[in-house]
Every structure is written in structure tokens, then in C-alpha cells.
Coordinates of C-alpha atoms in Angstrom, one line a residue:
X13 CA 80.3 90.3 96.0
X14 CA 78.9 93.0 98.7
X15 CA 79.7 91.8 101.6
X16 CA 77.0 92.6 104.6
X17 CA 79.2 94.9 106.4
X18 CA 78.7 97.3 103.3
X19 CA 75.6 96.3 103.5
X20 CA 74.5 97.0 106.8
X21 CA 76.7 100.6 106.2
X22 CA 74.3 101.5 103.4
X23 CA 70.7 101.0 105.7
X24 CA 72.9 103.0 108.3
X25 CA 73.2 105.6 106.0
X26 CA 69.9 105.8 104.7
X27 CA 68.0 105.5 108.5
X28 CA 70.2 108.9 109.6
X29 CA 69.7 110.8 107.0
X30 CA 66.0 110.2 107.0
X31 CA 66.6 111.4 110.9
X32 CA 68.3 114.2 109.9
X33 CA 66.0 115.5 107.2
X34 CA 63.4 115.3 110.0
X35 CA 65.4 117.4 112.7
X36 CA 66.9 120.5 110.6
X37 CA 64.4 121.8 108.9
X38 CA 62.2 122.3 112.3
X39 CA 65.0 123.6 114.7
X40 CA 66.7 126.1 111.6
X41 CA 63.1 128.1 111.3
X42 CA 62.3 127.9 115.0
X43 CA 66.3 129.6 115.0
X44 CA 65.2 132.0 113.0
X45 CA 62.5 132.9 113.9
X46 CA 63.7 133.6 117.4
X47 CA 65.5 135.7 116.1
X48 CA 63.6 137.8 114.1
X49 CA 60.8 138.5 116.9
X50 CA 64.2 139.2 118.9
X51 CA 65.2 141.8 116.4
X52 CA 61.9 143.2 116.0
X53 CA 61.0 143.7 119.5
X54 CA 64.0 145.6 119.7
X55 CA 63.9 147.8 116.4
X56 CA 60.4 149.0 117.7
X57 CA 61.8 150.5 120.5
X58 CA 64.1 152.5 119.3
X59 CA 67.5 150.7 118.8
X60 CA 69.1 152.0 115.8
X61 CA 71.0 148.3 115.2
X62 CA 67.7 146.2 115.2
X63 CA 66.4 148.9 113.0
X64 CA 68.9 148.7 110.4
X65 CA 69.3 144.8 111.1
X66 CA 65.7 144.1 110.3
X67 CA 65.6 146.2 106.7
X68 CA 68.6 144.2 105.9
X69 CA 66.8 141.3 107.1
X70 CA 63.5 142.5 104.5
X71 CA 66.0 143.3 102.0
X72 CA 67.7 139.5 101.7
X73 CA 64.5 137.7 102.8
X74 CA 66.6 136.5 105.6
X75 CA 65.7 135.0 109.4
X76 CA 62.9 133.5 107.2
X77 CA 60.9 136.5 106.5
X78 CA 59.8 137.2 102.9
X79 CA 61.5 139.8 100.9
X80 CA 60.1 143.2 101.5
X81 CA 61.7 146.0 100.0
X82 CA 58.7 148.5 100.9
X83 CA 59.3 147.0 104.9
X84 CA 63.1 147.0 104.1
X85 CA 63.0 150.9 102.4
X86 CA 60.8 151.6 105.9
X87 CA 63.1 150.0 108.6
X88 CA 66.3 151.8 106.7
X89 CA 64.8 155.1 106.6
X90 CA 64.6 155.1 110.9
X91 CA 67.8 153.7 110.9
X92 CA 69.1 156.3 108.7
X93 CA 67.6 159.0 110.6
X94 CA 68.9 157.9 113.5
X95 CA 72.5 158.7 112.4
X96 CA 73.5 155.1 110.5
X97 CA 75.6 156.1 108.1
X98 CA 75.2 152.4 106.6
X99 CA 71.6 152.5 107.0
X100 CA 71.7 156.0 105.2
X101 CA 73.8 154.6 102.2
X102 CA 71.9 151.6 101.8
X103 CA 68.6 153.7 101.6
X104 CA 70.4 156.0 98.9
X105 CA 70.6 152.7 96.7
X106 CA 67.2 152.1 97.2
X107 CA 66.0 155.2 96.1
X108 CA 68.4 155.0 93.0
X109 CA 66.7 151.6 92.0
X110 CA 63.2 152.4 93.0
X111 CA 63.2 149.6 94.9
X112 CA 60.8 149.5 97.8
X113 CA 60.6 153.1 97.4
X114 CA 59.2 156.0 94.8
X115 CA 62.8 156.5 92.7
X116 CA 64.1 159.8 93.3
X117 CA 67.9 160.5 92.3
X118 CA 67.4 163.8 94.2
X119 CA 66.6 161.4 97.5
X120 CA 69.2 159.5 96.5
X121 CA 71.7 162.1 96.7
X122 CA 70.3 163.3 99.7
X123 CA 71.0 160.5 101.7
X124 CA 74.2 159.2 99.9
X125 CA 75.3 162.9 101.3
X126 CA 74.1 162.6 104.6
X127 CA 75.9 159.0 104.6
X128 CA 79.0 160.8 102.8
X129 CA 79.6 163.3 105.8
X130 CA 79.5 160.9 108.4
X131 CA 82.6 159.4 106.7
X132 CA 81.0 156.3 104.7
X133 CA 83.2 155.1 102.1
X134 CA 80.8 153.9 99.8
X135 CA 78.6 156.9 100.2
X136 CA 81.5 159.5 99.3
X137 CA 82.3 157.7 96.2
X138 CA 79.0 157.0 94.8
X139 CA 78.3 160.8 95.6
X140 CA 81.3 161.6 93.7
X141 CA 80.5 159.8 90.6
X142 CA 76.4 161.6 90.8
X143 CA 78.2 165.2 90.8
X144 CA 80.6 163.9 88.0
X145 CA 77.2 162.6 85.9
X146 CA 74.3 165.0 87.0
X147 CA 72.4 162.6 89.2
X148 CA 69.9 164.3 91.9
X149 CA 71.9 167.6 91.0
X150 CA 73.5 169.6 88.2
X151 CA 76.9 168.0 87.3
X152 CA 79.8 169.8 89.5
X153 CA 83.2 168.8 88.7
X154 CA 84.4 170.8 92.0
X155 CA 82.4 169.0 94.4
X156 CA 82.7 165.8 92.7
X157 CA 86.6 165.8 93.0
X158 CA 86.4 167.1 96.8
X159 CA 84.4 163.8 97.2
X160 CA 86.6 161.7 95.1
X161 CA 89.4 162.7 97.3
X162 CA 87.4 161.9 100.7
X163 CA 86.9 158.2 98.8
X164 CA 90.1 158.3 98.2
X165 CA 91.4 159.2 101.3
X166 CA 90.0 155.8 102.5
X167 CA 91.4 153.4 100.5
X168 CA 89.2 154.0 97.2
X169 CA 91.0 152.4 94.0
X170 CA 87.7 153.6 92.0
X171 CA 87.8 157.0 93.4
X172 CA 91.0 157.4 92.5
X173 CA 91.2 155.7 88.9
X174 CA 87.7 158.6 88.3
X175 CA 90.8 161.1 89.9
X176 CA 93.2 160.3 87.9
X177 CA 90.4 160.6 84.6
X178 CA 89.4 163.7 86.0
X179 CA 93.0 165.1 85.5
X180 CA 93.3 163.7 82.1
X181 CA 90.0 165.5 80.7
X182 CA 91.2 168.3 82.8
X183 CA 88.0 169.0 84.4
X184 CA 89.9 170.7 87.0
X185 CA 89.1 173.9 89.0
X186 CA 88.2 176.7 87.4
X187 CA 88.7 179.5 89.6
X188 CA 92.1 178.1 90.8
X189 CA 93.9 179.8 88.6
X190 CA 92.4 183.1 89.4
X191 CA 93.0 182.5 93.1
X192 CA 95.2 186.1 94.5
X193 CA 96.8 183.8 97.0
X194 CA 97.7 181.4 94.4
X195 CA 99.3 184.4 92.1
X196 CA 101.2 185.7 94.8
X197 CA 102.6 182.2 96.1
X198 CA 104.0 181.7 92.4
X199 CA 105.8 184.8 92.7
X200 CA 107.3 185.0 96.0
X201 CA 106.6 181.7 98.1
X202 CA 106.2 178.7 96.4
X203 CA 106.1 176.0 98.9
X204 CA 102.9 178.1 100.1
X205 CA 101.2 177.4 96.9
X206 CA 102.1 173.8 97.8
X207 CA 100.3 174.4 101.3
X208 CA 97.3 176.3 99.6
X209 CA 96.9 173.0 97.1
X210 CA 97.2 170.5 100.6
X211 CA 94.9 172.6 101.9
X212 CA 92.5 172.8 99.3
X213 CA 92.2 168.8 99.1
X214 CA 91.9 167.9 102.4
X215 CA 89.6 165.3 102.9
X216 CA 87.2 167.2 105.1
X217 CA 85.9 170.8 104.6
X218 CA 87.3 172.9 106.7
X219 CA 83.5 173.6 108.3
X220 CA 82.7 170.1 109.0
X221 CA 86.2 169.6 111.2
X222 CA 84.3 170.2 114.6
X223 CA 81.4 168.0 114.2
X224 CA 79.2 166.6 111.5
X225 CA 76.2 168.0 109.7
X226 CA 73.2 167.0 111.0
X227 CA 70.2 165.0 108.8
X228 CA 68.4 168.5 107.2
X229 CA 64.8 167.4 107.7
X230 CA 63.1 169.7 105.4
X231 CA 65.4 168.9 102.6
X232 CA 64.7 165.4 102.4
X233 CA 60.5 166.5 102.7
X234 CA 60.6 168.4 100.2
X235 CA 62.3 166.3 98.0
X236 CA 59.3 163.6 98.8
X237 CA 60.9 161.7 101.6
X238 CA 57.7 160.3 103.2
X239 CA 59.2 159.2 106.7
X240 CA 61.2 163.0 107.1
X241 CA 57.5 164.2 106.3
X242 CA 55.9 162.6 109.1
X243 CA 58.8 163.5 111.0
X244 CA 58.9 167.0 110.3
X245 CA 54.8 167.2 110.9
X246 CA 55.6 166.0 114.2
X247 CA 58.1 168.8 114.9
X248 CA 55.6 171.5 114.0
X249 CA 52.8 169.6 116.2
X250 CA 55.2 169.3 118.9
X251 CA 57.0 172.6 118.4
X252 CA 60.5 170.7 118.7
X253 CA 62.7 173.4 117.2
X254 CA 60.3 175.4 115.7
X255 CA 57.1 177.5 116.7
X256 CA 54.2 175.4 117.2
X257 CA 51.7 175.4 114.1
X258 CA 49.2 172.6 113.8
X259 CA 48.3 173.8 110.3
X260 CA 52.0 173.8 108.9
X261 CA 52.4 169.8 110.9
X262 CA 48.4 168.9 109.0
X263 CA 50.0 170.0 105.6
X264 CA 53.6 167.9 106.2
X265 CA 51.0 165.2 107.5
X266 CA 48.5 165.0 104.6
X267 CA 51.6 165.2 102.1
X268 CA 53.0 161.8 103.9
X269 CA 49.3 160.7 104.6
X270 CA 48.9 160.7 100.4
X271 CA 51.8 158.4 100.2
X272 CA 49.9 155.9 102.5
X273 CA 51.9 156.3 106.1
X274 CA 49.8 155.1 108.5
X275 CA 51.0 157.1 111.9
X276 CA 50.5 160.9 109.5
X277 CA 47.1 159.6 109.0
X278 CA 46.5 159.3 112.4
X279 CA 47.8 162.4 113.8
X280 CA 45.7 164.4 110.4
X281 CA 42.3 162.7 112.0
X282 CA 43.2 163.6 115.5
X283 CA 44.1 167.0 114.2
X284 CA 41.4 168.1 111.9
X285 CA 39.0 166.3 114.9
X286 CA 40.2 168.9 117.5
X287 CA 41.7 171.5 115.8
X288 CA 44.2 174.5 117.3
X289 CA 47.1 176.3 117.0
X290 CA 45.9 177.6 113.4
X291 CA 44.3 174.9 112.4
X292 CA 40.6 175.0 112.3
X293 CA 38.8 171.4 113.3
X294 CA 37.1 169.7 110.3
X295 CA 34.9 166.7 110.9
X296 CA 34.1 166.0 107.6
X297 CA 38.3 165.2 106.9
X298 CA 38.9 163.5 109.9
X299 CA 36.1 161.2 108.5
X300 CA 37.3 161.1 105.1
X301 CA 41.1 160.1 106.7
X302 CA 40.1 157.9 109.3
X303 CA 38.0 155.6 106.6
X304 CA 41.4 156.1 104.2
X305 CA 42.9 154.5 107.2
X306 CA 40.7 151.7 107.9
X307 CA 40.7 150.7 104.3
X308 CA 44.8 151.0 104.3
X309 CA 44.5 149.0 107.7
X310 CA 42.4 146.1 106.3
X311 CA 45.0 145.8 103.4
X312 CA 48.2 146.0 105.7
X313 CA 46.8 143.2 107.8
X314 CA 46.2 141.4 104.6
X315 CA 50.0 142.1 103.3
X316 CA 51.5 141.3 106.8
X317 CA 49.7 137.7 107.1
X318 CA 50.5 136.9 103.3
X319 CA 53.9 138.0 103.5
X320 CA 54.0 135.6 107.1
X321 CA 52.3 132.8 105.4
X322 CA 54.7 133.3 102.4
X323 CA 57.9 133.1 104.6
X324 CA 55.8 129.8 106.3
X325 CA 55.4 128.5 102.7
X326 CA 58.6 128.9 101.4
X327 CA 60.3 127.0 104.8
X328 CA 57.9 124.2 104.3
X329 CA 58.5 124.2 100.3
X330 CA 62.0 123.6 101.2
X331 CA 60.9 120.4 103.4
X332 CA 59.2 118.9 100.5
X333 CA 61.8 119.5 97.9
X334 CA 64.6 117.8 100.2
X335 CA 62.6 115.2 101.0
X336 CA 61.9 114.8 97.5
X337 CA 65.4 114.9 96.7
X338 CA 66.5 112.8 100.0
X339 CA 63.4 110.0 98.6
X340 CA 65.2 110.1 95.2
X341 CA 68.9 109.4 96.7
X342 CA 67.8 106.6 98.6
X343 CA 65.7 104.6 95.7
X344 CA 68.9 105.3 93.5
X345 CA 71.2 104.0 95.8
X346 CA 69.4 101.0 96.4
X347 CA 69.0 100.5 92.6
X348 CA 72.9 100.8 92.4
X349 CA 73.2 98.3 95.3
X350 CA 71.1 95.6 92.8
X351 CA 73.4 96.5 90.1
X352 CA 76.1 95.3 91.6
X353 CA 74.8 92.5 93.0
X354 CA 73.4 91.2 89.7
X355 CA 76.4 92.0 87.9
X356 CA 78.3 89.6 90.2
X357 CA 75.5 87.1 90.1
X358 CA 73.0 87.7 86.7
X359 CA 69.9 85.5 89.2
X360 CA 70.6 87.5 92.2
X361 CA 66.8 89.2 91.9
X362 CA 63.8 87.4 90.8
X363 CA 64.2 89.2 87.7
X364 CA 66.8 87.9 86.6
X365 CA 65.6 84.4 87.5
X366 CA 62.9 85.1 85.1
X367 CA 64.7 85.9 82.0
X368 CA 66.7 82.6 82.5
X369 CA 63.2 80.9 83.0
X370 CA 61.7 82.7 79.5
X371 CA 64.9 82.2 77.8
X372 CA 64.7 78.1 78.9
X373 CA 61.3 77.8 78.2
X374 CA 61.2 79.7 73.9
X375 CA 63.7 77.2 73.2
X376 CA 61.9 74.0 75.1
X377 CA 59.1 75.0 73.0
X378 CA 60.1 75.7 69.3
X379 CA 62.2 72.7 69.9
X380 CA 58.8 70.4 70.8
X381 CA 55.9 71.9 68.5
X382 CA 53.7 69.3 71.0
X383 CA 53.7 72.3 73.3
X384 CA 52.4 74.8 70.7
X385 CA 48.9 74.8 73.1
X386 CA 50.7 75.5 76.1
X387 CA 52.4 78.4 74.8
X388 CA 49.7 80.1 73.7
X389 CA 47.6 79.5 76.4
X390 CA 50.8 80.9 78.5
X391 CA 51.4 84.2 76.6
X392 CA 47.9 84.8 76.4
X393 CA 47.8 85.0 79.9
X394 CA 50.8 87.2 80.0
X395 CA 49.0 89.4 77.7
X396 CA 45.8 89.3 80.1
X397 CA 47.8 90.6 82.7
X398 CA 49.8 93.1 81.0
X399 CA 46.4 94.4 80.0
X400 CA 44.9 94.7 83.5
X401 CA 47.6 96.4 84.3
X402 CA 47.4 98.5 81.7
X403 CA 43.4 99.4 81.8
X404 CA 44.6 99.8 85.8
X405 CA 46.9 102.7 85.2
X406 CA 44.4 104.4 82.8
X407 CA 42.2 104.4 85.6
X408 CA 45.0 106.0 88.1
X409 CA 45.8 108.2 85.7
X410 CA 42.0 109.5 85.3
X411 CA 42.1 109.3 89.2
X412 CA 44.9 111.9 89.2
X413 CA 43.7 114.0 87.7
X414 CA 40.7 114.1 89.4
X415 CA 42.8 114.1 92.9
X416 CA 44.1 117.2 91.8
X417 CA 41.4 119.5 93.0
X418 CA 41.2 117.5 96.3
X419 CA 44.8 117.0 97.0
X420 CA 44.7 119.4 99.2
X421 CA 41.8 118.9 101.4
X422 CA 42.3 115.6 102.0
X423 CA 46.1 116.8 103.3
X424 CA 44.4 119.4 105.6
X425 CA 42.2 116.5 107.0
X426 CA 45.8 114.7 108.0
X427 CA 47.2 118.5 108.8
X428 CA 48.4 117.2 112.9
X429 CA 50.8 114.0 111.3
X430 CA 51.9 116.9 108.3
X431 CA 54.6 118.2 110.2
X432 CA 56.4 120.2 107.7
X433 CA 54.0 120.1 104.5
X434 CA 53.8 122.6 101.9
X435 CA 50.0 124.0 100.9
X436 CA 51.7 126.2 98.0
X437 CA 49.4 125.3 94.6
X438 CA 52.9 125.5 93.2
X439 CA 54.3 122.3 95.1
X440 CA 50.9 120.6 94.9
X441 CA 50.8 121.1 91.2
X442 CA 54.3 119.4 91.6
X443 CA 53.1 116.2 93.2
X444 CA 50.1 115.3 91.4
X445 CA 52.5 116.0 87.9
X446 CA 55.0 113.7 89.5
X447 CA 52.2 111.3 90.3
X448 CA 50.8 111.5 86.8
X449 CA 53.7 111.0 85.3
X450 CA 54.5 107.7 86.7
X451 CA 51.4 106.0 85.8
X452 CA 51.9 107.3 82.7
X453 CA 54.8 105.5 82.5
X454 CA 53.1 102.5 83.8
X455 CA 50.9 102.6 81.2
X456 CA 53.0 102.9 78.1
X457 CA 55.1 100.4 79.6
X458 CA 52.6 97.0 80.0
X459 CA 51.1 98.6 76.7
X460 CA 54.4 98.0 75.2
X461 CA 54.4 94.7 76.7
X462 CA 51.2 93.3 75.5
X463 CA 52.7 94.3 72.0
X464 CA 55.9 92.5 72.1
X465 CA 54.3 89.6 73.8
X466 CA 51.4 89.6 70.5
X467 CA 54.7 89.5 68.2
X468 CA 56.4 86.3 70.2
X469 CA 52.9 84.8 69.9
X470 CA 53.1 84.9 66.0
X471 CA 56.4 84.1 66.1
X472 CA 55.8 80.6 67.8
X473 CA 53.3 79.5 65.2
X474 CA 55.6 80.3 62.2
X475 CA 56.1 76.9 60.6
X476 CA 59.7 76.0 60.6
X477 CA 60.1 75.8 56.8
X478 CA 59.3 79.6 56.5
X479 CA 61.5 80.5 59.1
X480 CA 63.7 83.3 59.1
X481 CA 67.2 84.3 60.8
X482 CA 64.6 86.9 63.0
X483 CA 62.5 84.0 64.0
X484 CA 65.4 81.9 65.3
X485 CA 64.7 80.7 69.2
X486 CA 67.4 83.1 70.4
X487 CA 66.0 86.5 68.8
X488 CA 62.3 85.2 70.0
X489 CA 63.7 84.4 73.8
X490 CA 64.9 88.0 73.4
X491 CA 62.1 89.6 72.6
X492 CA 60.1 87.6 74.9
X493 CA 62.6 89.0 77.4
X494 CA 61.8 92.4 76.3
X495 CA 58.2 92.2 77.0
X496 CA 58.9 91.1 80.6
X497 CA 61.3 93.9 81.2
X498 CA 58.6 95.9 80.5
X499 CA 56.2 94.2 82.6
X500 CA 58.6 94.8 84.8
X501 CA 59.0 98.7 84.2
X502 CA 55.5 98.8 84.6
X503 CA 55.5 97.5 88.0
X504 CA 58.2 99.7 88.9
X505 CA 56.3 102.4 88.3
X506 CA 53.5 101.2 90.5
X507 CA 55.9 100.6 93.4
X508 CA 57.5 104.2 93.0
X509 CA 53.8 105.7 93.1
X510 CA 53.2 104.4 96.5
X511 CA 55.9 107.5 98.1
X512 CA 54.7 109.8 95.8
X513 CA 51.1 109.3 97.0
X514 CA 51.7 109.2 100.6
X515 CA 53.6 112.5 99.3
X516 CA 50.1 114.4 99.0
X517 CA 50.2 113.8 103.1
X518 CA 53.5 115.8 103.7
X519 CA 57.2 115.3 103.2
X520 CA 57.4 113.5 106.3
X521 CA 55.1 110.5 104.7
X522 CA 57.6 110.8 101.7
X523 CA 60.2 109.8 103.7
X524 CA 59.0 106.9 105.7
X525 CA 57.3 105.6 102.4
X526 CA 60.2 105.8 100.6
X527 CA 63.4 103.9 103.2
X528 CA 59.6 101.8 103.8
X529 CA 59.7 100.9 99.8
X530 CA 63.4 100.6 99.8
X531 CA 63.4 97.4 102.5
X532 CA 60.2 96.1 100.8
X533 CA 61.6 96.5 97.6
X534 CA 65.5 94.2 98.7
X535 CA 62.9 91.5 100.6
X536 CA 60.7 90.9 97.3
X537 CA 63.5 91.3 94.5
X538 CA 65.9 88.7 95.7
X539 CA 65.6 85.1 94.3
X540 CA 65.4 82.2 97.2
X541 CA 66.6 79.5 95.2
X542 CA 69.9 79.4 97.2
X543 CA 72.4 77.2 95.7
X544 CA 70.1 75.3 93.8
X545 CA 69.8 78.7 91.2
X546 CA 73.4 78.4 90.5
X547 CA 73.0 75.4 88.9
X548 CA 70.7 76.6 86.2
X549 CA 72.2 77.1 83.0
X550 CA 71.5 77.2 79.6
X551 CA 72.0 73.5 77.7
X552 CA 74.7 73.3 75.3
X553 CA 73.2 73.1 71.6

């Protein structure tokens, strides 16, 4: 037998996480969103970290943003010109996918270099394997070992399992064997051949040993980088670096402005609006750009508050589902709880008290056919009321589906007590299925009853001459019993509708209508007959 202690354990358990479910979804999004305005604020101002942070952050879909990779690709790319070498690689990848961005292998390689000579790991072996293949560049066997050996250098087990390849195909240098100084150390020195080959292979050209190459704007414009475009526009506007020519800075900023970047199209209109420095001023352009930029405006506004709303929707999504999932646990744990306790005691529920009663009562009548009146007037008011119920949940079930094109209005109207509800059509679609399926199962089940209950009917009024081993009291109790288990079923389903209606209110209503159902539920299915039902029993034929 349970003994209350467990009990009172189990309500425990059920009141905290109900608690619990309520608390951590709220403070985890507030979290993170914190700390993705944090972030933000900061990447807009200039700080390389925050920069490549937030594109990772686009990437994933972390800190509850949706995934971006056009936001992600765009975040990278500053990060990357601001000397990241991470940031740099990371954007290579991109580029190599087409992910986010146009795909561009030459990009790629671009970038993967730039990331290879500020010593990434990563970069210099993925750059190795694009000279070995002919990615972004004619295949080069010379520069793909030099890189291969940079990779390796750091601790690259790939780099040097493509080196050790390399040697067996014997795609080697060419020219090495021509080398004077190589001739003349294999005939008079040859621990200076030894020094040439060290040379040769160390992992830094011997150009790049003072400082690093810097991030070759026009190479990556040219090669359709849209951010180096705007960038390098800027230069020519500016004159940072080179002389100032507003008509060289309108061409780098229409090419970026035809790829949809929002600052080049701004500095074209103010530039074909004014005019200077060997550009001449055309209104009829700036016009033509500035509605291009209103229009690309309107739909960026539209993108940023659905991709918000989306990273909104997916938070509260989550709410639903785990109260969903938390309403489940706690109606399944409560049906375990009764199966123990009937399996210790068969009349713990009323249920159970009930199939004794049917039992008791098939064999009190086939054994007095006086009381053939009374039992059909009983069953046929069982079957009355298996068919109201019935006709009931073919009305719920016609209500559903009405419900399910105002579902969602009539959760707007209760919006201030929806604390963490989902709007998404996808999770409404969800609820009203749920919903309909349960009186579905309502239906079928008092259907079912009605039928067995006509079949017990019949079987009552077979005379006892033309009886048959199916007709025998016990097999009629039995399926007597089945028809009230059905009944029962039925009702079930009824009961578990309640949560899943208060469901179209918010998760919140889930919860509290489902611990609510629970206690309900443990009131109502226990039998009161104290001692007294231990003393029923089945007479002894």
C-alpha cells in the first residue's frame, strides 16, 4: 500500500515543477536577451569582439535571435576586416557554402588567405588543400605544401597525412632540382643543402617575418566582396590612401549598391546629388537610388521585425511544448499512482467498485428471470447515456473545428494572463489537432459502448435452453464490463479536454488546468465505501 508520505512526496513534486516551468522560461530569454542588446551596442561601435560575437551569434541562432546567415555573413565581414583572423576564416567557409553570401571560391580563398597569414590554423590548412584541388585559383602544388607545412607547423595531423601524400605522388618541387645552390651543396657542402631544404620549409616566408600582410582591399572588390566595395568607395571619397576621385568611390559604390548595401546607396545619392571631384551631379540617379533605397528600407524593416518576432515565437514555442510535455508527466504519474493503488486494492476507485457492482448484478439477474424488466429498463438507460455522450462529442468535435479559425483571437482577447503563449499557426494547428483528437476518441469510445451494451441486452433475453458457453453469466458480466470501461474511456477523454482547452489561453492555463485536473481527478475516483467495500465479494457458486 502507498503510504501518504509517498504520497504527499508526489503533490510536492508535481506543485515545483509546475513552479519551475513558470520561472525558467521568462528569466533564460530576458538572459539572453540582455545580452544580445549588450553585444550589439557594442559591435556597432566598433569593437572587433562584439562584431565577430554577434555573426556567431546569427550563425547558431543563439542569445535567442533567429538564424541569419545574411546578418551573420555581414557582422563576419567587419570583424574580418578589422584583423580577426577567426572572423576571417569563418567568413572563408561561408563563402565556400554560399551560405549567407553569393558563393565565390575565389572569396573564399581570399579570406582563408588573409586568415592563413595571420597564423590561423584552420585557415592555412584549408588553403593548403584549395591550392592542392584548384579551388578560387589554379592548382599549385608549391604553394600548397608551403601551407601544409605552416598547418603543420602547428600541430596539423591532416596537414601532415596531405604531406606525407604529397611525397608519395611526388608532386614535389620542380625547380628544386635545378636550383645552382642546391648543385653546388651536393658537390662540396652537404650539410648546406640540408640548411637550403630547412630553409626552404620554414613555416613563414621569409617576407612576412617582420610583420603581416595587410587585408588587400581591392582584391577582395574585385573579386565581388560587397562590404570591401563599400569600403574601398569610401577610401576614394575620402582620399584615405589614395587621390581623391568621387567618380572612381560612385563606381565602387553603385557596384556594392547593386548588391543591396544600404550605406553605398546612400553615399551614391549624396554623391550624384552634389557632385565634385570628377563626378558630375545627376538628379535624375540620386532619385532613381534614393527610391531603390526606400523600397530596400521598407523590406529591411519588414525582415528585421519578422526575424524579432520569429526569435519571440520560437522562445514562447518552447513554453508551450514543455508545458505540454510537463501537463503530460503529471497526468501519467498520477495514472501510475492509481495503478498501484488498485493493484493493491481492485475497489480502490469508483471504477473498480463498479465492475464488482455489474459483475453482481449479470449474475443476480440471469439467475432470477423476474428481473428481466429491470434489466432492460437498466441497460437501456445506459445506452441513453452512452448516446448523449456520444451525439455530445460529435458536437465538440464539429465545434473544433470551427474553433480553429478563432483560436487565436479569442487568445489575443486573454493576451495580459498569456504570459508565455505561442501565436505560431504551427503550434495553434497543434492544439486544436490535440483537441480534436480527444473527442474523437470520446466519441468512438461511448459509441463502442452503446454497442456492447446492445449485445448484453440480447444476451439477457436468450432463453436458457438455447444457451450457449458465450452466453454463460460470467462471459456476459464481462462484456458488460467492457462497455463500462468504455464509458469510462469516454469520460476520460472529456476530463483530459478540459487542459487542452484552457491550452488555446497559453501554456500557463495548461499547467494550472492540468495539477488542477490531477487533484480533481484523486477526489472523484476514489471509492468512499471505507471498510464496508472490503467486504464485497463475489458469492460462492
Amino acid at each position: 500500500m502507498v503510504q501518504p508520505s509517498v504520497v504527499r512526496r508526489f503533490w510536492s513534486l508535481i506543485l515545483a515543477g509546475a513552479v519551475l516551468l513558470l520561472i525558467l522560461p521568462a528569466s533564460g530569454a530576458s538572459a539572453a536577451s540582455d545580452e544580445a542588446a549588450v553585444t550589439r551596442a557594442l559591435a556597432e561601435q566598433g569593437n572587433e569582439s562584439a562584431q565577430l560575437l554577434l555573426g556567431l551569434a546569427y550563425l547558431r541562432g543563439g542569445w535567442g535571435l533567429a538564424r541569419d546567415p545574411t546578418r551573420a555573413s555581414r557582422w563576419l565581414e567587419k570583424a574580418a576586416l578589422a584583423g580577426s583572423s577567426y572572423a576571417q576564416d569563418r567568413l572563408a567557409d561561408l563563402y565556400e557554402a554560399g551560405l549567407g553570401v553569393p558563393r565565390s571560391e575565389a572569396l573564399a580563398r581570399d579570406w582563408r588567405e588573409k586568415a592563413a597569414h595571420r597564423g590561423n590554423l584552420h585557415a592555412q590548412l584549408k588553403l593548403g588543400e584549395m591550392y592542392l584541388s584548384g579551388k578560387g585559383a589554379p592548382a599549385q602544388a608549391q604553394l600548397a605544401r608551403q601551407w601544409l607545412q605552416r598547418a603543420q607547423s602547428g600541430g596539423s595531423d591532416e596537414a601532415a597525412r596531405l604531406l606525407a601524400k604529397l611525397d608519395e605522388t611526388g608532386a614535389s618541387d620542380p625547380d628544386r632540382a635545378k636550383d645552382p645552390l642546391v648543385l653546388l651543396a651536393q658537390r662540396a657542402y652537404p650539410e648546406l643543402e640540408w640548411l637550403i631544404a630547412r630553409i626552404k620549409r620554414l613555416p613563414y616566408g621569409l617576407d612576412e617575418l617582420a610583420h603581416e600582410r595587410p587585408v588587400r582591399l581591392d582584391v577582395l572588390a574585385y573579386d565581388g566582396d560587397v562590404e570591401a566595395q563599400y569600403e574601398l568607395g569610401r577610401q576614394f571619397e575620402q582620399g584615405r590612401g589614395v587621390a581623391r576621385d568621387w567618380r572612381m568611390a560612385a563606381w565602387w559604390y553603385r557596384r556594392a549598391a547593386m548588391l543591396d548595401h544600404p550605406k553605398a546607396i546612400e553615399r551614391l545619392v549624396a554623391l550624384y546629388d552634389g557632385g565634385g571631384y570628377g563626378l558630375e551631379a545627376d538628379k535624375s540617379q540620386a532619385r532613381r537610388w534614393q527610391v531603390h533605397l526606400a523600397q530596400l528600407g521598407m523590406s529591411a524593416s519588414r525582415t528585421s521585425a519578422g526575424q524579432a518576432n520569429g526569435a519571440r515565437l520560437d522562445a514562447e514555442a518552447g513554453a508551450d511544448l514543455l508545458a505540454l510535455l510537463f501537463s503530460a508527466a503529471t497526468v501519467a504519474a498520477y495514472y501510475y499512482f492509481l495503478s498501484l493503488k488498485v493493484r493493491a486494492d481492485p475497489t480502490f476507485t469508483i471504477h473498480g467498485v463498479n465492475q464488482l457492482a455489474r459483475r453482481l448484478w449479470v449474475l443476480s439477474v440471469m439467475q432470477n428471470p423476474s428481473k428481466d424488466v429491470m434489466a432492460v429498463q437498466t441497460l437501456r438507460n445506459f445506452i441513453m447515456g452512452a448516446s448523449l455522450m456520444a451525439s455530445t462529442a460529435t458536437l465538440l468535435i464539429i465545434g473544433t473545428l470551427t474553433l480553429s479559425g478563432q483560436a487565436e483571437s479569442i487568445s489575443r482577447t486573454w493576451q495580459v494572463l498569456n504570459l508565455h503563449g505561442s501565436h505560431a499557426p504551427e503550434i495553434w494547428v497543434m492544439k486544436v489537432l490535440l483537441l480534436l483528437v480527444t473527442f474523437i476518441i470520446a466519441f468512438f469510445a461511448f459509441a463502442m459502448s452503446v454497442r456492447l451494451a446492445n449485445h448484453v441486452l440480447f444476451m439477457l433475453n436468450v432463453p436458457e435452453q438455447a444457451a450457449h458457453d458465450e452466453l454463460a453469466p460470467e462471459n456476459v458480466a464481462n462484456r458488460l464490463n467492457r462497455a463500462g470501461s468504455l464509458f469510462a474511456l469516454g469520460m476520460r477523454a472529456y476530463f483530459m479536454a478540459i487542459p487542452l482547452a484552457f491550452w488555446l489561453f497559453g501554456p500557463t492555463f495548461l499547467v494550472f488546468a492540468a495539477v488542477g485536473l490531477v487533484i480533481s481527478l484523486y477526489r472523484l475516483d476514489r471509492s468512499r465505501m471505507g471498510a464496508s467495500r472490503r467486504q464485497l465479494a463475489v458469492p460462492d457458486e
